[in-house]
Each structure stands twice: as C-alpha cells, then as structure tokens.
Coordinates of C-alpha atoms in Angstrom, one line a residue:
X1 CA 135.2 146.3 190.5
X2 CA 135.8 143.8 187.9
X3 CA 138.4 144.7 185.3
X4 CA 137.0 145.0 181.8
X5 CA 138.9 143.2 179.1
X6 CA 138.1 142.4 175.6
X7 CA 139.1 141.5 172.8
X8 CA 138.5 138.7 170.4
X9 CA 139.5 139.7 166.9
X10 CA 139.1 137.6 163.8
X11 CA 140.7 138.7 160.6
X12 CA 139.5 137.3 157.3
X13 CA 141.8 138.0 154.4
X14 CA 140.5 136.9 151.1
X15 CA 142.7 136.8 148.0
X16 CA 142.9 133.4 146.4
X17 CA 142.7 131.8 149.8
X18 CA 140.9 133.2 152.8
X19 CA 142.9 133.2 156.0
X20 CA 141.6 133.8 159.6
X21 CA 143.7 134.9 162.6
X22 CA 142.6 135.3 166.2
X23 CA 144.2 137.3 169.0
X24 CA 143.1 136.1 172.5
X25 CA 144.2 136.9 176.0
X26 CA 145.3 133.3 176.6
X27 CA 145.9 134.0 180.3
X28 CA 142.3 135.0 180.8
X29 CA 140.1 133.1 178.3
X30 CA 139.8 129.7 176.5
X31 CA 138.0 129.9 173.2
X32 CA 136.5 127.2 171.0
X33 CA 135.5 127.9 167.5
X34 CA 133.2 126.1 165.0
X35 CA 132.5 127.5 161.6
X36 CA 129.8 126.0 159.3
X37 CA 129.7 126.8 155.6
X38 CA 126.4 125.6 154.1
X39 CA 126.4 126.0 150.4
X40 CA 123.2 126.0 148.3
X41 CA 122.8 124.9 144.7
X42 CA 123.5 128.4 143.4
X43 CA 126.8 128.7 145.3
X44 CA 125.5 131.1 147.9
X45 CA 126.9 130.2 151.3
X46 CA 125.4 130.6 154.7
X47 CA 128.2 131.0 157.2
X48 CA 127.7 130.4 160.9
X49 CA 130.6 131.2 163.3
X50 CA 130.0 129.6 166.8
X51 CA 132.5 131.0 169.3
X52 CA 132.5 129.8 172.9
X53 CA 134.5 132.1 175.3
X54 CA 135.2 130.6 178.7
X55 CA 136.6 132.7 181.5
X56 CA 139.8 131.3 183.0
X57 CA 139.9 133.7 185.9
X58 CA 137.2 135.3 188.0
X59 CA 138.0 139.0 187.6
X60 CA 138.1 139.2 183.8
X61 CA 135.3 139.2 181.3
X62 CA 134.7 140.2 177.6
X63 CA 132.5 143.1 176.5
X64 CA 133.0 143.2 172.7
X65 CA 133.8 141.1 169.7
X66 CA 135.3 142.3 166.4
X67 CA 135.2 140.5 163.1
X68 CA 137.2 141.8 160.2
X69 CA 136.4 140.7 156.7
X70 CA 138.4 141.6 153.7
X71 CA 137.1 141.3 150.1
X72 CA 134.0 139.7 151.4
X73 CA 130.5 140.8 150.3
X74 CA 128.0 139.6 152.8
X75 CA 124.2 139.9 153.4
X76 CA 121.7 138.8 156.0
X77 CA 124.1 139.6 158.8
X78 CA 123.2 139.0 162.4
X79 CA 124.8 138.2 165.7
X80 CA 122.9 136.0 168.3
X81 CA 123.7 135.3 172.0
X82 CA 121.4 133.1 174.1
X83 CA 118.6 133.4 171.5
X84 CA 118.9 137.2 171.7
X85 CA 119.9 139.2 168.5
X86 CA 122.7 141.7 169.2
X87 CA 123.3 144.9 167.3
X88 CA 126.2 144.8 164.8
X89 CA 128.0 147.9 163.9
X90 CA 129.6 147.8 160.4
X91 CA 132.6 150.0 159.5
X92 CA 133.9 149.7 155.9
X93 CA 137.3 150.9 154.9
X94 CA 138.1 150.1 151.3
X95 CA 137.9 146.4 150.9
X96 CA 138.0 145.9 154.7
X97 CA 134.8 145.5 156.6
X98 CA 134.9 145.5 160.4
X99 CA 131.9 144.1 162.4
X100 CA 131.7 145.1 166.0
X101 CA 129.3 143.4 168.5
X102 CA 128.9 144.9 171.9
X103 CA 127.7 142.4 174.5
X104 CA 124.6 143.4 176.5
X105 CA 125.5 141.7 179.7
X106 CA 128.5 140.6 181.8
X107 CA 129.5 137.0 182.0
X108 CA 131.5 136.9 185.2
X109 CA 133.2 134.0 187.0
X110 CA 135.8 131.5 186.4
X111 CA 134.5 128.7 184.1
X112 CA 131.6 130.8 182.9
X113 CA 131.0 130.7 179.2
X114 CA 129.7 133.0 176.6
X115 CA 128.3 131.6 173.3
X116 CA 128.1 133.9 170.4
X117 CA 126.9 133.2 166.9
X118 CA 127.7 135.4 163.9
X119 CA 125.7 134.5 160.8
X120 CA 125.8 135.8 157.3
X121 CA 125.6 134.7 153.7
X122 CA 128.1 135.3 150.9
X123 CA 128.9 134.4 147.3
X124 CA 132.6 134.5 147.9
X125 CA 133.3 130.9 149.0
X126 CA 131.9 128.9 146.1
X127 CA 131.8 129.7 142.4
X128 CA 131.3 127.9 139.2
X129 CA 134.3 128.0 136.9
X130 CA 133.4 126.4 133.5
X131 CA 132.0 123.0 134.3
X132 CA 133.4 122.8 137.9
X133 CA 132.2 124.1 141.2
X134 CA 135.3 125.4 143.2
X135 CA 135.2 126.0 146.9
X136 CA 137.8 128.0 148.9
X137 CA 137.4 127.9 152.7
X138 CA 139.6 130.0 155.1
X139 CA 142.6 128.8 157.0
X140 CA 142.2 129.4 160.7
X141 CA 145.1 131.6 161.4
X142 CA 146.8 131.8 164.9
X143 CA 145.2 128.4 165.4
X144 CA 147.2 127.9 168.6
X145 CA 145.1 130.6 170.3
X146 CA 142.1 128.3 170.2
X147 CA 141.7 125.5 172.7
X148 CA 139.8 123.7 169.9
X149 CA 138.3 124.4 166.5
X150 CA 136.5 122.7 163.7
X151 CA 135.0 123.5 160.3
X152 CA 132.2 121.8 158.5
X153 CA 131.4 122.3 154.8
X154 CA 127.9 121.2 153.5
X155 CA 128.0 120.8 149.8
X156 CA 124.9 120.0 147.6
X157 CA 125.1 116.8 145.6
X158 CA 123.9 118.8 142.6
X159 CA 127.5 120.2 142.3
X160 CA 128.5 116.7 141.0
X161 CA 131.2 114.2 142.0
X162 CA 134.1 115.3 144.2
X163 CA 137.0 116.0 141.8
X164 CA 139.5 117.0 144.4
X165 CA 139.7 118.3 148.0
X166 CA 142.7 119.3 150.1
X167 CA 143.4 118.6 152.8
X168 CA 141.5 115.4 153.4
X169 CA 138.7 115.9 155.8
X170 CA 138.4 114.1 159.2
X171 CA 134.9 112.7 158.4
X172 CA 132.5 112.8 155.5
X173 CA 128.8 112.1 155.9
X174 CA 125.9 112.3 153.4
X175 CA 122.2 112.8 153.3
X176 CA 120.0 112.4 150.3
X177 CA 120.8 115.8 149.0
X178 CA 124.2 116.8 150.5
X179 CA 127.7 115.9 151.6
X180 CA 129.2 117.2 154.8
X181 CA 132.9 117.4 155.2
X182 CA 134.2 118.0 158.8
X183 CA 137.7 119.3 159.7
X184 CA 139.5 119.7 163.1
X185 CA 142.8 121.0 164.1
X186 CA 144.7 118.0 163.0
X187 CA 143.2 118.2 159.5
X188 CA 143.9 121.7 158.7
X189 CA 146.7 123.2 160.8
X190 CA 148.8 124.4 157.8
X191 CA 146.3 125.6 155.1
X192 CA 142.8 126.4 154.2
X193 CA 140.5 124.1 152.3
X194 CA 140.1 124.0 148.5
X195 CA 137.8 121.6 146.7
X196 CA 136.4 121.0 143.3
X197 CA 133.2 119.3 142.3
X198 CA 132.4 118.0 138.8
X199 CA 133.5 115.2 136.6
X200 CA 135.6 117.4 134.2
X201 CA 136.5 120.9 133.3
X202 CA 136.4 122.4 129.8
X203 CA 138.7 125.1 128.4
X204 CA 138.5 126.8 125.0
X205 CA 141.8 127.7 123.4
X206 CA 143.4 129.5 120.5
X207 CA 147.2 129.0 119.9
X208 CA 149.5 130.9 117.5
X209 CA 152.6 129.5 115.8
X210 CA 155.0 131.6 113.7
X211 CA 157.1 129.5 111.3
X212 CA 159.9 130.3 108.9
X213 CA 162.0 128.3 106.4
X214 CA 165.4 129.9 106.4
X215 CA 166.8 127.5 103.7
X216 CA 166.9 127.9 100.0
X217 CA 165.0 124.7 99.4
X218 CA 161.7 123.1 100.5
X219 CA 162.0 122.1 104.1
X220 CA 159.6 120.3 106.5
X221 CA 158.8 122.3 109.7
X222 CA 157.2 120.7 112.7
X223 CA 155.0 122.1 115.5
X224 CA 153.6 120.4 118.6
X225 CA 149.9 120.8 119.3
X226 CA 148.2 119.7 122.5
X227 CA 147.6 116.0 122.6
X228 CA 145.2 113.6 124.3
X229 CA 146.4 112.2 127.6
X230 CA 144.9 110.1 130.4
X231 CA 143.6 113.4 132.0
X232 CA 142.5 115.3 128.9
X233 CA 140.6 114.9 125.6
X234 CA 141.1 117.3 122.7
X235 CA 138.4 118.7 120.4
X236 CA 139.9 120.5 117.5
X237 CA 137.8 122.9 115.4
X238 CA 140.5 124.6 113.2
X239 CA 144.1 124.2 112.2
X240 CA 144.9 126.8 109.6
X241 CA 146.6 126.5 107.3
X242 CA 146.1 122.8 107.2
X243 CA 149.2 120.7 107.8
X244 CA 150.6 118.0 105.5
X245 CA 149.9 115.5 108.3
X246 CA 149.7 115.1 112.1
X247 CA 151.7 112.3 113.6
X248 CA 152.5 111.1 117.1
X249 CA 156.0 110.8 118.6
X250 CA 157.3 108.3 121.2
X251 CA 156.0 110.4 124.1
X252 CA 152.5 110.7 122.6
X253 CA 153.0 114.3 121.4
X254 CA 151.0 115.3 118.4
X255 CA 153.3 116.8 115.7
X256 CA 151.9 118.8 112.8
X257 CA 154.1 118.9 109.7
X258 CA 154.3 121.8 107.2
X259 CA 156.3 121.7 104.0
X260 CA 157.5 125.3 103.6
X261 CA 158.9 126.8 100.4
X262 CA 162.4 128.4 100.4
X263 CA 162.4 131.5 102.6
X264 CA 158.7 131.1 103.4
X265 CA 157.0 132.4 106.6
X266 CA 153.6 131.3 107.7
X267 CA 151.4 131.9 110.8
X268 CA 149.5 128.9 112.0
X269 CA 146.3 129.2 114.1
X270 CA 145.1 126.2 116.1
X271 CA 141.8 126.4 118.0
X272 CA 139.4 124.1 119.8
X273 CA 138.4 122.9 123.3
X274 CA 140.0 120.6 125.9
X275 CA 138.1 118.4 128.3
X276 CA 140.1 118.0 131.5
X277 CA 139.2 115.0 133.7
X278 CA 139.3 114.7 137.5
X279 CA 140.4 111.0 137.3
X280 CA 142.5 109.2 134.7
X281 CA 140.5 107.7 131.9
X282 CA 141.3 104.5 130.0
X283 CA 144.0 105.4 127.6
X284 CA 146.9 103.9 125.6
X285 CA 149.1 101.8 127.7
X286 CA 152.8 102.4 126.9
X287 CA 155.0 99.4 126.1
X288 CA 157.8 98.4 128.6
X289 CA 160.4 99.8 126.2
X290 CA 158.7 103.2 126.3
X291 CA 158.5 103.2 130.1
X292 CA 162.2 102.3 130.2
X293 CA 163.0 105.4 128.1
X294 CA 161.5 107.4 130.9
X295 CA 164.1 106.1 133.4
X296 CA 167.1 107.3 131.4
X297 CA 169.3 110.3 132.3
X298 CA 168.8 113.4 130.1
X299 CA 170.1 117.0 130.2
X300 CA 168.9 118.6 133.4
X301 CA 167.9 115.0 134.7
X302 CA 171.2 113.8 136.1
X303 CA 170.0 110.4 137.2
X304 CA 173.5 108.9 137.5
X305 CA 174.8 111.6 139.9
X306 CA 176.0 110.2 143.2
X307 CA 174.0 112.6 145.4
X308 CA 170.9 112.0 143.3
X309 CA 171.3 108.2 143.6
X310 CA 171.8 108.3 147.4
X311 CA 168.9 110.6 147.9
X312 CA 166.6 108.4 145.7
X313 CA 167.5 105.3 147.7
X314 CA 166.5 107.1 150.9
X315 CA 163.2 108.5 149.5
X316 CA 162.1 105.5 147.3
X317 CA 158.5 106.4 146.7
X318 CA 156.8 109.2 144.5
X319 CA 155.1 110.7 147.5
X320 CA 158.3 110.8 149.6
X321 CA 160.0 112.5 146.6
X322 CA 157.2 115.0 146.2
X323 CA 157.3 115.9 149.9
X324 CA 161.1 116.3 149.8
X325 CA 160.9 118.6 146.8
X326 CA 158.1 120.7 148.2
X327 CA 159.7 121.0 151.6
X328 CA 163.3 121.8 150.5
X329 CA 163.0 124.0 147.4
X330 CA 162.0 127.6 147.7
X331 CA 160.3 129.4 144.9
X332 CA 162.2 132.5 143.7
X333 CA 159.8 134.8 141.8
X334 CA 162.6 137.2 141.1
X335 CA 164.1 134.6 138.8
X336 CA 161.3 134.9 136.2
X337 CA 162.7 136.6 133.1
X338 CA 163.3 135.9 129.4
X339 CA 166.9 135.0 130.3
X340 CA 166.1 132.6 133.0
X341 CA 168.7 129.8 133.1
X342 CA 167.4 126.3 133.8
X343 CA 169.5 124.8 136.6
X344 CA 168.6 121.2 136.4
X345 CA 168.2 118.7 139.2
X346 CA 171.9 118.4 140.2
X347 CA 172.5 122.1 140.5
X348 CA 169.3 122.9 142.4
X349 CA 170.2 120.6 145.2
X350 CA 173.0 123.0 145.9
X351 CA 170.9 126.1 145.2
X352 CA 167.6 125.3 146.9
X353 CA 166.5 128.9 147.4
X354 CA 166.7 129.7 143.6
X355 CA 164.0 127.4 142.1
X356 CA 161.0 128.1 139.8
X357 CA 158.7 125.4 138.3
X358 CA 161.3 123.9 136.0
X359 CA 163.6 123.2 138.9
X360 CA 160.8 121.7 141.0
X361 CA 159.8 119.5 138.1
X362 CA 163.4 118.6 137.2
X363 CA 164.2 117.4 140.7
X364 CA 161.1 115.4 141.0
X365 CA 161.7 113.7 137.7
X366 CA 165.3 113.0 138.3
X367 CA 164.8 111.5 141.8
X368 CA 161.9 109.4 140.6
X369 CA 164.0 108.0 137.7
X370 CA 166.9 107.3 140.0
X371 CA 164.5 105.4 142.2
X372 CA 163.3 103.3 139.3
X373 CA 160.0 105.2 138.8
X374 CA 159.3 106.3 135.2
X375 CA 158.7 110.1 135.2
X376 CA 158.4 112.8 132.7
X377 CA 157.7 116.6 132.3
X378 CA 154.6 118.3 131.1
X379 CA 154.7 121.9 129.8
X380 CA 151.3 123.6 129.4
X381 CA 148.8 126.0 130.8
X382 CA 147.6 126.2 134.4
X383 CA 144.7 128.4 135.3
X384 CA 145.3 130.5 138.4
X385 CA 143.7 133.6 140.0
X386 CA 146.8 134.4 142.1
X387 CA 150.2 133.8 140.5
X388 CA 151.9 134.6 143.8
X389 CA 150.3 131.5 145.4
X390 CA 150.1 129.4 142.2
X391 CA 153.0 130.8 140.0
X392 CA 153.4 130.3 136.3
X393 CA 157.1 130.1 135.6
X394 CA 157.7 129.4 132.0
X395 CA 158.4 132.8 130.3
X396 CA 156.9 132.1 126.9
X397 CA 153.2 133.2 127.2
X398 CA 153.5 132.6 131.0
X399 CA 153.1 128.8 130.9
X400 CA 153.8 126.2 133.6
X401 CA 155.7 123.0 134.1
X402 CA 154.8 120.0 136.2
X403 CA 155.8 116.3 136.4
X404 CA 154.0 113.0 135.9
X405 CA 155.0 109.6 137.2
X406 CA 153.9 106.3 136.1
X407 CA 151.5 104.5 138.4
X408 CA 151.7 100.8 137.6
X409 CA 148.6 100.0 139.7
X410 CA 146.4 102.5 137.8
X411 CA 148.3 101.8 134.5
X412 CA 148.4 105.6 134.0
X413 CA 150.6 108.6 134.1
X414 CA 149.7 110.6 137.2
X415 CA 150.3 114.3 137.3
X416 CA 151.5 116.1 140.5
X417 CA 152.5 119.8 141.0
X418 CA 155.3 120.3 143.5
X419 CA 155.6 123.9 142.7
X420 CA 152.1 124.8 143.7
X421 CA 152.3 122.4 146.5
X422 CA 155.2 124.3 147.9
X423 CA 153.8 127.8 147.3
X424 CA 150.2 127.2 148.4
X425 CA 150.5 124.6 151.0
X426 CA 147.8 122.5 149.2
X427 CA 148.3 118.8 148.6
X428 CA 148.8 118.5 144.8
X429 CA 150.0 114.9 145.1
X430 CA 147.1 112.9 146.3
X431 CA 144.5 115.0 144.4
X432 CA 145.2 117.0 141.3
X433 CA 143.0 119.8 140.3
X434 CA 141.2 120.6 137.0
X435 CA 143.3 123.5 136.1
X436 CA 146.1 122.0 134.3
X437 CA 146.1 121.8 130.4
X438 CA 149.0 119.9 128.9
X439 CA 150.6 121.2 125.7
X440 CA 153.6 119.0 125.3
X441 CA 155.2 115.9 127.0
X442 CA 159.0 115.6 127.6
X443 CA 160.0 112.0 128.3
X444 CA 162.5 110.8 125.7
X445 CA 163.9 114.4 125.7
X446 CA 164.0 117.0 128.4
X447 CA 163.9 119.8 125.9
X448 CA 161.8 118.9 122.9
X449 CA 159.4 119.2 121.3
X450 CA 158.8 122.9 122.0
X451 CA 155.6 124.0 123.6
X452 CA 152.9 126.2 122.1
X453 CA 153.7 129.7 122.9
X454 CA 157.3 129.3 122.1
X455 CA 157.1 129.6 118.3
X456 CA 158.1 133.3 118.0
X457 CA 159.6 135.4 115.3
X458 CA 161.1 138.8 115.6
X459 CA 162.2 140.9 118.6
X460 CA 158.7 141.8 119.8
X461 CA 156.8 138.6 120.0
X462 CA 153.1 138.8 120.6
X463 CA 150.9 136.8 122.8
X464 CA 150.0 133.5 121.2
X465 CA 148.2 131.5 124.0
X466 CA 144.6 132.3 124.8
X467 CA 142.7 130.0 127.1
X468 CA 139.3 130.4 128.8
X469 CA 136.6 128.5 130.5
X470 CA 134.1 126.8 128.1
X471 CA 131.5 124.2 127.6
X472 CA 131.7 120.9 125.7
X473 CA 131.4 121.6 122.0
X474 CA 128.3 120.2 120.4
X475 CA 130.4 119.0 117.5
X476 CA 132.7 116.3 118.9
X477 CA 132.3 113.5 116.4
X478 CA 134.7 111.0 115.0
X479 CA 134.9 110.7 111.2
X480 CA 137.2 109.0 108.8
X481 CA 137.3 109.5 105.0
X482 CA 138.8 106.6 103.0
X483 CA 140.2 107.2 99.5
X484 CA 142.3 105.1 97.1
X485 CA 143.9 105.5 93.7
X486 CA 145.3 102.9 91.3
X487 CA 148.4 103.7 89.1
X488 CA 147.9 103.1 85.4
X489 CA 151.1 101.6 84.2
X490 CA 151.8 98.7 81.9
X491 CA 154.2 95.7 82.2
X492 CA 155.3 96.7 85.7
X493 CA 153.9 96.2 89.2
X494 CA 151.0 98.6 89.9
X495 CA 150.6 100.7 93.1
X496 CA 147.5 101.3 95.0
X497 CA 147.6 104.4 97.3
X498 CA 145.2 104.1 100.3
X499 CA 144.6 107.2 102.4
X500 CA 142.6 107.5 105.6
X501 CA 142.0 111.0 106.8
X502 CA 140.5 112.0 110.2
X503 CA 138.0 114.8 109.3
X504 CA 136.4 114.8 112.8
X505 CA 137.2 116.9 115.8
X506 CA 138.5 114.1 118.0
X507 CA 141.1 111.4 117.7
X508 CA 140.3 107.9 116.4
X509 CA 142.0 105.1 118.3
X510 CA 142.7 101.5 117.5
X511 CA 141.1 101.4 114.1
X512 CA 142.0 98.9 111.4
X513 CA 142.1 98.7 107.6
X514 CA 140.9 95.4 106.1
X515 CA 141.9 94.9 102.4
X516 CA 140.3 92.3 100.1
X517 CA 141.3 91.3 96.6
X518 CA 138.1 90.1 94.9
X519 CA 136.5 89.3 98.3
X520 CA 139.6 87.3 99.3
X521 CA 141.2 88.7 102.5
X522 CA 144.6 90.1 101.7
X523 CA 145.9 92.2 104.6
X524 CA 144.9 93.8 107.9
X525 CA 146.6 97.1 109.0
X526 CA 146.2 98.4 112.5
X527 CA 146.3 102.1 113.3
X528 CA 146.7 103.0 117.0
X529 CA 146.2 106.7 116.8
X530 CA 144.9 109.1 114.1
X531 CA 144.6 112.6 115.4
X532 CA 142.2 115.2 114.0
X533 CA 143.5 116.6 110.7
X534 CA 145.9 113.6 110.5
X535 CA 146.1 111.0 107.8
X536 CA 147.5 107.6 107.2
X537 CA 148.8 106.5 103.8
X538 CA 149.6 103.0 102.6
X539 CA 151.0 101.9 99.2
X540 CA 150.0 98.4 98.0
X541 CA 151.9 96.7 95.3
X542 CA 149.7 94.8 92.8
X543 CA 152.1 92.4 90.9
X544 CA 152.0 92.2 87.1
X545 CA 151.1 88.7 86.1
X546 CA 150.6 86.6 83.0
X547 CA 147.0 86.9 81.7
X548 CA 146.3 89.0 84.9
X549 CA 146.0 85.8 87.0
X550 CA 147.3 87.6 90.1
X551 CA 145.6 90.9 89.4
X552 CA 142.3 91.4 91.3
X553 CA 139.4 92.9 89.5
X554 CA 138.4 95.0 92.6
X555 CA 140.3 96.0 95.7
X556 CA 137.9 96.4 98.6
X557 CA 138.9 98.5 101.6
X558 CA 137.0 98.5 104.9
X559 CA 138.0 101.0 107.6
X560 CA 136.0 102.7 110.5
X561 CA 132.6 101.2 109.3
X562 CA 133.2 102.5 105.8
X563 CA 133.9 100.6 102.7
X564 CA 135.2 101.6 99.3
X565 CA 136.0 99.6 96.1
X566 CA 138.9 100.5 93.9
X567 CA 138.5 99.1 90.3
X568 CA 141.7 97.8 88.9
X569 CA 142.9 97.4 85.3
X570 CA 142.3 93.6 85.4
X571 CA 140.2 93.5 82.2
X572 CA 142.4 96.0 80.4
X573 CA 145.5 94.0 81.4
X574 CA 143.9 90.8 80.2
X575 CA 142.7 92.4 76.9
X576 CA 146.0 94.1 76.4
X577 CA 148.0 90.9 77.1
X578 CA 145.7 88.9 74.8
X579 CA 146.0 91.5 72.0
X580 CA 149.8 91.7 72.6
X581 CA 150.0 87.9 72.5
X582 CA 147.9 87.8 69.4
X583 CA 150.0 90.4 67.7
X584 CA 153.1 88.6 68.9
X585 CA 151.8 85.4 67.3
X586 CA 150.9 87.3 64.1
X587 CA 154.4 88.7 63.9
X588 CA 155.9 85.3 64.6
X589 CA 153.8 83.7 61.9
X590 CA 154.4 86.5 59.5
X591 CA 158.1 86.4 60.2
X592 CA 158.1 82.6 59.7
X593 CA 156.1 82.8 56.5
X594 CA 158.6 85.4 55.2
X595 CA 161.5 83.2 56.0
X596 CA 159.8 80.2 54.4
X597 CA 159.1 82.3 51.3
X598 CA 162.7 83.4 51.1
X599 CA 163.9 79.9 51.3
X600 CA 161.6 78.8 48.5
X601 CA 162.8 81.6 46.3
X602 CA 166.4 80.7 47.1
X603 CA 165.8 77.1 45.9
X604 CA 164.2 78.2 42.7
X605 CA 167.2 80.4 41.8

C-alpha cells in the first residue's frame, strides 16, 4: 500500500507587504509555481495560482493542499484540477483564512504530475492613493523549496505611466490595453514587488509654526516653508499671518520672514497642496559654485576623515555608496526618542548597529562628497502604512530624512532612501516613490534651516504637521501685482520704490522687470524666483537736474505681462525751478537796484 503524504502549505502574510512561504517534502516532490495577478481598471485583482507537483519517488503521493491567507478579503474562490472543480473548505480564525483542498484522486508514480489551480479575486493587491495606483505583490517565501517559480502582473494602461517598480521585472510586454510584467527567481529572490502608476501624487498639508521674540526690541524671525524642487511643485493657499517677505536661500529653501515686536509670540499656519512627480522636471540649474558648496565637510559630514576618504575611493559611484550604506547599517528602532543623539558619518562607521534615518543619510552624503559627488540632506514627510518597514525617524512630528545626489547627466538632484532600502529590501536607488515630500534642504549647512514640525514652544508641544492625499487644486494660477511710488522731495535726488508681489498660489520663475524713462529703455532687472506671498522691491534713484532735463515725465514699468506708469514731478520740478529762478533774478535785480540807489544817494550827500 502506498504511503500517504501531504502537505503543500502556502502562507500569505499581508501587512504592508505580502509574503508567501512554502513547506515541501523536498525528498519526495518537486514543485513549480506560477502566480498571475490580473488587475482591472477598478483595482480588483484576479489571482491565479498554478501549482505543479511532481512525484520524485514511486511510493509517495499528495492528498491535500492548504492555502493560508492573512488579512486578505477574497471572493469568487475556486480550485480546479484537470478541468474539474474541487471543493474548498474555508476555516477563518481572526484575520487568518485557511483554504483546504482535498484531491479526489491519487496521482501515483515517479515523474507523475498534479496540476492545481486556485483562483480568487481580491481588492488587497492594488489601491488608489491620491493620484497614484499602488500595487503590492507578495514575496515568495521559502523560495528554495520550489524547483522554479514565476509571477506575472497584468496592469491596465488606464492606471497611467509607470512611476516606479521594484525590483525590475525580467520582461515587460504590452497589448493595446495592458502591460504585463514577468518575474522569475532571479528577479525577486529577496523581496516582494511594489509598483506605482501615475505621473504624480498630490498631498494636501497644514503646518504650524510657533514663534517668539525673546528680545526687548523688534527682531526678525525666520521660518522655512516647503519649497519647489525638481520632484515637487508647491501650491500655497494660506500663510497666516502674512510674512513681511519670502526669500530663497543658497540651497533653494523658502524662508518666510516675520518682524516680531519685543516679547511677542505668534502662531503661523501654512496650508496648501504639493504635487510630487515620478521623474525630475526641468528646474533651476545650480551654478558650479553652488554645487561646490555641496562637496564641503560639515558637522556630521566628516568628508576629510581618513576612513571616509579610503572608503569613498573604493566605492566611487552613488549606487555603490547606496548599496554599502543599506547593506552595512542596521536600523535601531529603539533609538527613537526626543533625546536621540545624531552620530554623524564618522561615528556610525564604528557603530553600524545603531543607526536611524539621520545616520543612513549622513553616511551617504559624506561618502558621496568624499568621492567628489555633490550630495545634500532632505528633511520632510514620507507617507507609510507600516513604520516598522518604512520607519520615520525624526522625532519632531515623526518626520523623515533622506539624501539627494547631483546627477550631472540629468542636470538634477536625485533623491534616494537608503533607510527604507535597508529596512524594506526594496530598491530606493534606481526608482524613487511618490511618497516623499521635502520640507527643507540641507546642503550648505547640515543643521539649518529647521524643518516644519520643529518650531515648538512650551513643554507639551502639539502636533503641527498634517498631510493627506488630495487632488490638484483648481486654483493654481500665477499672478504678479506691480506697484510703484515716487518720493516728493525738492532739490535732492528722488526715489522710486518698485514692488512686485506674487499674489498667486505658485512660484513665478525667471521673470524680468523692464524700466523705461519717457519710453526710453533705462534698465532690466532679472528675478530668478518669486515664491507665493513673496515680494521683490527695488529703489530707483531719479537725479535732480537743472530745469528737470534728466527727470522723466513718466516712469514705465513692465513685468509679467503687466505695465504701470508712475507719474513723476517733472512739470512741478520745472515750474518750481523756473519760479525759483525768476524769484532769484527778481531778488538779484532788486538787490542791484537797491545798491545803485544807495550809491546815488551817497554821491548827492
């Protein structure tokens, strides 16, 4: 009598990623697995598991197949063998669902095969987050138990362009309506598959800042608000109270300036939307001197250290540096606290088990700079469903830190995330996701400006960062108001104050001011960046001249397709000078006549 043996068990664990594992009696069976995930336009996925079980010996055969699903809601379940539908027994225990299929016949004999299909549909594999369709496909756990396995993912083209996919598939094919990504053992031995489809993601945000002037005099206080970058575009709807101005610093940060009274406290609220792009857009290209500043050593970035230098010479490229950081540093979640000490690159090389996102970022930046690759730090918000796999390590409002390096071929700063690459096993070097929202850039300095979420007062600071999925705002216009005033002084040079203010929701780039004196071109002024709620002011000197010969009658200003005319005091100047000269001559003549009259009287006497 043949001995009965079973069991083929597949465990599906779904948290942020879904993992599968299989237990096979390798001495008795060979198993091949192919899983097809066919996703429709609504995100519903039809899953087909094709399992081929081949007997390696004569006296053993399988009688039962068990499939364990965790946190998976399924429908339309069926199991098929040789065109015959088998009964499926479902046993649910909490979030765990066990499917048991008993085979109706015996497949006996060495080399004999049993082909089983388990088919079901589920909404757990694809979902729309904001403007992006995100797909999570399980890792095949205990992959060594399979002789061979493969996965195919069929994605409708209605999802949009591929924003990111990791790891890279073995092959990609397309039809009129869909794309098919095929993976085998070599493509996905270490991780599951994550992908995003869509050109961009949109987040809405509301940020709080708590400011105080502790001095006994008026004092300017600055805050950093999220800026435009190659990978994101800002749409601001409110900054309250309104700042005196918003300017850009050397790293491209947007700095809002407030002039606080002595001992004054204010709460600032900033809100709007951010559009995060899958690929870098055309943006401002930094000057060579600005890139050079991103090669220098800073606190925590000990570029000149001997160990750092030697390691950088060995690694050489951004990808090699990324791989070294992700493979050598270990994330220590126990380190997260308000008193977390930032180690810096030099120290973490000797304490590799004690890193959080700051150390992953610091080491990547320092090694890159030592290798002659400009690099900088980004602090900001990163969306995650599972902080254990995608941790957020900055204490203030649970923010995140990641690096960027300068890609001279793309002429763009390229973001990577070695922290998430290390903790999730996903490639965050070759393809970035649409979940990172930059608040501040640290290039010239490793510590400033301070990120949103860090402007706290008091011993019990409240939450100040609120971010959620959104859609592009309907109001995303550019607008500039142009005003000018003319000082009314006499016998001295006059001043004309020109002011351009961005009253729109987006930044205006590379605009210019053209100034004309009586239709004669006088000066051009270029403005590279004018953020929302920001302004540019220029004082023009109008020289005082005899008979107003050098004083224009009208100053014309053209900026951003708008034109204003500022009347001057030309005619008043001319009239005043003529009257003054007339009075002067009258006085001179009168004085002369008086003197002549006095001389006549003197001769008579």
